[in-house]
Amino acid sequence: MAEISAGHEAFVKEVKELYQWDYVERVYSENADAYFFPPQLRGFNLDWCTHGALEFIEENRHPPFLLYFPLNIPHGSSGTGTHRFSRDGRLGTPAGILDEIPGVLPDIEDVHKQITAAGGNPRQTDSLTMVDHALGAIDKKLRETGNFENTIFVYLSDHQLVAKNTPHEGARVPCVIRWPERIKKQCRTDALCANIDLVPTLAQIVGAVIPNGTAINGESFAPLLFGDLRFRG
């Protein structure tokens, strides 16, 4: 495990230097089921990553801050959490084996009961339900630190379950943006927007100046967030 931990530390250092980020933690260098991980580490540890996100928010409770929280689940056709949320699966990380489960998410048995009580199929939706709990933990932490009202919360997927390699429906994904202090509640639109539009949108909102010569392929949809439903993308 010493080699695993050393490799993870080297990867974190490389990411910091490459992207000039001042904070990098709880990251995976490859998909969690990559062949070079030992069997006990082949799973995305949502507990570990969520715990890291909560620590980051606590340490940066005085804004501004940016938290990028990308998830590897659900991924592929193995959406069930049977292995991923077993005790062993929740202890394995790309940095090594944890001494204990962080304790920020519920037990998988309780999640299965929750889904069954709602009339769902646990084997189909337990990973998504765990993601809901992870986002709920982040939501709670934002409230505890007094940052809920003035935090822009963006939730979206990179593509659908099928059609990853085709523009037919594969690019039609859920996107939810919440900013209690500025964005009107329960506003829906079918305007054409994409993830490449996020950088210019957020830059415009916070008043950041994008350096000259920077290649930006997207366009800001900030007017849409502030109620201009005439915006069509």
Short mmCIF file of N, CA and C in Angstrom, two decimals, residues 66-126:
data_model
loop_
_atom_site.label_atom_id
_atom_site.label_comp_id
_atom_site.label_asym_id
_atom_site.label_seq_id
_atom_site.Cartn_x
_atom_site.Cartn_y
_atom_site.Cartn_z
N LEU A 66 -14.37 27.92 -4.57
CA LEU A 66 -14.91 27.09 -5.64
C LEU A 66 -14.66 25.64 -5.29
N LEU A 67 -15.72 24.86 -5.22
CA LEU A 67 -15.61 23.42 -4.98
C LEU A 67 -16.05 22.69 -6.24
N TYR A 68 -15.12 21.93 -6.83
CA TYR A 68 -15.44 21.08 -7.98
C TYR A 68 -15.54 19.65 -7.44
N PHE A 69 -16.73 19.07 -7.53
CA PHE A 69 -17.02 17.78 -6.89
C PHE A 69 -17.53 16.79 -7.94
N PRO A 70 -16.63 16.26 -8.78
CA PRO A 70 -17.05 15.32 -9.83
C PRO A 70 -17.18 13.91 -9.28
N LEU A 71 -18.20 13.20 -9.72
CA LEU A 71 -18.48 11.86 -9.21
C LEU A 71 -18.32 10.80 -10.29
N ASN A 72 -17.92 9.63 -9.86
CA ASN A 72 -17.72 8.50 -10.77
C ASN A 72 -18.89 7.53 -10.74
N ILE A 73 -19.89 7.82 -9.94
CA ILE A 73 -21.07 6.96 -9.88
C ILE A 73 -22.32 7.80 -10.13
N PRO A 74 -23.35 7.19 -10.73
CA PRO A 74 -23.31 5.87 -11.35
C PRO A 74 -22.48 5.91 -12.63
N HIS A 75 -21.79 4.82 -12.93
CA HIS A 75 -20.91 4.78 -14.10
C HIS A 75 -21.02 3.43 -14.77
N GLY A 76 -21.20 3.43 -16.09
CA GLY A 76 -21.33 2.18 -16.82
C GLY A 76 -22.64 1.49 -16.49
N SER A 77 -22.69 0.21 -16.74
CA SER A 77 -23.92 -0.55 -16.52
C SER A 77 -24.00 -1.13 -15.12
N SER A 78 -22.94 -0.97 -14.32
CA SER A 78 -22.92 -1.55 -12.97
C SER A 78 -23.37 -0.51 -11.95
N GLY A 79 -24.60 -0.04 -12.09
CA GLY A 79 -25.08 1.02 -11.23
C GLY A 79 -25.37 0.60 -9.81
N THR A 80 -25.45 -0.68 -9.54
CA THR A 80 -25.77 -1.11 -8.19
C THR A 80 -24.64 -0.82 -7.22
N GLY A 81 -24.99 -0.56 -5.98
CA GLY A 81 -23.98 -0.24 -4.98
C GLY A 81 -23.61 -1.42 -4.10
N THR A 82 -23.96 -2.65 -4.50
CA THR A 82 -23.73 -3.82 -3.66
C THR A 82 -22.27 -3.94 -3.24
N HIS A 83 -21.34 -3.80 -4.19
CA HIS A 83 -19.92 -3.87 -3.84
C HIS A 83 -19.41 -2.50 -3.41
N ARG A 84 -19.79 -1.49 -4.12
CA ARG A 84 -19.23 -0.16 -3.87
C ARG A 84 -19.53 0.32 -2.46
N PHE A 85 -20.66 -0.10 -1.91
CA PHE A 85 -21.03 0.39 -0.59
C PHE A 85 -20.96 -0.70 0.47
N SER A 86 -20.22 -1.77 0.17
CA SER A 86 -19.91 -2.74 1.21
C SER A 86 -18.89 -2.11 2.15
N ARG A 87 -18.68 -2.73 3.30
CA ARG A 87 -17.72 -2.16 4.26
C ARG A 87 -16.33 -2.06 3.64
N ASP A 88 -15.88 -3.13 2.99
CA ASP A 88 -14.55 -3.10 2.39
C ASP A 88 -14.47 -2.05 1.28
N GLY A 89 -15.55 -1.95 0.49
CA GLY A 89 -15.57 -0.98 -0.59
C GLY A 89 -15.51 0.45 -0.09
N ARG A 90 -16.04 0.69 1.12
CA ARG A 90 -16.08 2.04 1.67
C ARG A 90 -14.82 2.40 2.45
N LEU A 91 -13.91 1.44 2.53
CA LEU A 91 -12.62 1.70 3.18
C LEU A 91 -11.50 1.89 2.17
N GLY A 92 -11.69 1.39 0.95
CA GLY A 92 -10.64 1.48 -0.07
C GLY A 92 -10.65 2.81 -0.79
N THR A 93 -9.46 3.40 -0.97
CA THR A 93 -9.31 4.66 -1.69
C THR A 93 -8.04 4.56 -2.55
N PRO A 94 -7.87 5.42 -3.54
CA PRO A 94 -6.64 5.40 -4.32
C PRO A 94 -5.41 5.82 -3.52
N ALA A 95 -5.64 6.33 -2.31
CA ALA A 95 -4.53 6.70 -1.44
C ALA A 95 -4.20 5.60 -0.43
N GLY A 96 -5.00 4.51 -0.45
CA GLY A 96 -4.77 3.41 0.48
C GLY A 96 -6.05 3.04 1.21
N ILE A 97 -5.92 2.24 2.26
CA ILE A 97 -7.07 1.76 3.03
C ILE A 97 -7.31 2.68 4.23
N LEU A 98 -8.56 3.12 4.40
CA LEU A 98 -8.91 3.96 5.54
C LEU A 98 -8.97 3.12 6.82
N ASP A 99 -8.75 3.76 7.94
CA ASP A 99 -8.88 3.08 9.23
C ASP A 99 -10.35 2.86 9.58
N GLU A 100 -11.20 3.79 9.14
CA GLU A 100 -12.63 3.67 9.40
C GLU A 100 -13.42 4.42 8.33
N ILE A 101 -14.67 4.03 8.17
CA ILE A 101 -15.55 4.71 7.21
C ILE A 101 -15.83 6.12 7.74
N PRO A 102 -15.73 7.15 6.90
CA PRO A 102 -15.89 8.53 7.38
C PRO A 102 -17.19 8.81 8.13
N GLY A 103 -18.28 8.10 7.79
CA GLY A 103 -19.51 8.31 8.53
C GLY A 103 -20.34 9.50 8.11
N VAL A 104 -20.19 9.91 6.86
CA VAL A 104 -20.97 11.06 6.38
C VAL A 104 -22.18 10.63 5.54
N LEU A 105 -22.27 9.33 5.23
CA LEU A 105 -23.37 8.80 4.43
C LEU A 105 -24.00 7.63 5.17
N PRO A 106 -25.28 7.34 4.88
CA PRO A 106 -25.96 6.24 5.57
C PRO A 106 -25.47 4.88 5.12
N ASP A 107 -25.80 3.84 5.89
CA ASP A 107 -25.49 2.47 5.51
C ASP A 107 -26.31 2.09 4.28
N ILE A 108 -25.75 1.23 3.45
CA ILE A 108 -26.44 0.84 2.22
C ILE A 108 -27.74 0.11 2.53
N GLU A 109 -27.79 -0.63 3.64
CA GLU A 109 -29.02 -1.33 4.02
C GLU A 109 -30.15 -0.34 4.28
N ASP A 110 -29.83 0.78 4.94
CA ASP A 110 -30.84 1.80 5.21
C ASP A 110 -31.29 2.47 3.92
N VAL A 111 -30.38 2.64 2.99
CA VAL A 111 -30.73 3.24 1.70
C VAL A 111 -31.66 2.31 0.92
N HIS A 112 -31.38 1.01 0.96
CA HIS A 112 -32.25 0.05 0.28
C HIS A 112 -33.66 0.10 0.88
N LYS A 113 -33.76 0.22 2.21
CA LYS A 113 -35.07 0.32 2.85
C LYS A 113 -35.78 1.60 2.42
N GLN A 114 -35.03 2.68 2.31
CA GLN A 114 -35.60 3.96 1.90
C GLN A 114 -36.17 3.86 0.49
N ILE A 115 -35.43 3.24 -0.42
CA ILE A 115 -35.87 3.11 -1.80
C ILE A 115 -37.09 2.20 -1.90
N THR A 116 -37.05 1.08 -1.18
CA THR A 116 -38.18 0.14 -1.20
C THR A 116 -39.44 0.78 -0.67
N ALA A 117 -39.31 1.57 0.41
CA ALA A 117 -40.47 2.24 1.00
C ALA A 117 -41.09 3.25 0.03
N ALA A 118 -40.25 3.79 -0.87
CA ALA A 118 -40.74 4.76 -1.86
C ALA A 118 -41.25 4.08 -3.12
N GLY A 119 -41.22 2.71 -3.14
CA GLY A 119 -41.71 1.98 -4.29
C GLY A 119 -40.70 1.79 -5.39
N GLY A 120 -39.41 2.00 -5.09
CA GLY A 120 -38.37 1.87 -6.09
C GLY A 120 -37.65 0.54 -6.04
N ASN A 121 -36.71 0.35 -6.96
CA ASN A 121 -35.90 -0.86 -7.03
C ASN A 121 -34.50 -0.53 -6.53
N PRO A 122 -34.12 -1.03 -5.37
CA PRO A 122 -32.81 -0.69 -4.80
C PRO A 122 -31.64 -1.03 -5.71
N ARG A 123 -31.72 -2.11 -6.47
CA ARG A 123 -30.60 -2.51 -7.30
C ARG A 123 -30.42 -1.59 -8.50
N GLN A 124 -31.42 -0.82 -8.80
CA GLN A 124 -31.32 0.11 -9.93
C GLN A 124 -30.96 1.53 -9.50
N THR A 125 -31.31 1.89 -8.28
CA THR A 125 -31.20 3.31 -7.91
C THR A 125 -30.41 3.56 -6.63
N ASP A 126 -29.74 2.54 -6.06
CA ASP A 126 -29.05 2.82 -4.80
C ASP A 126 -27.86 3.75 -4.97
#
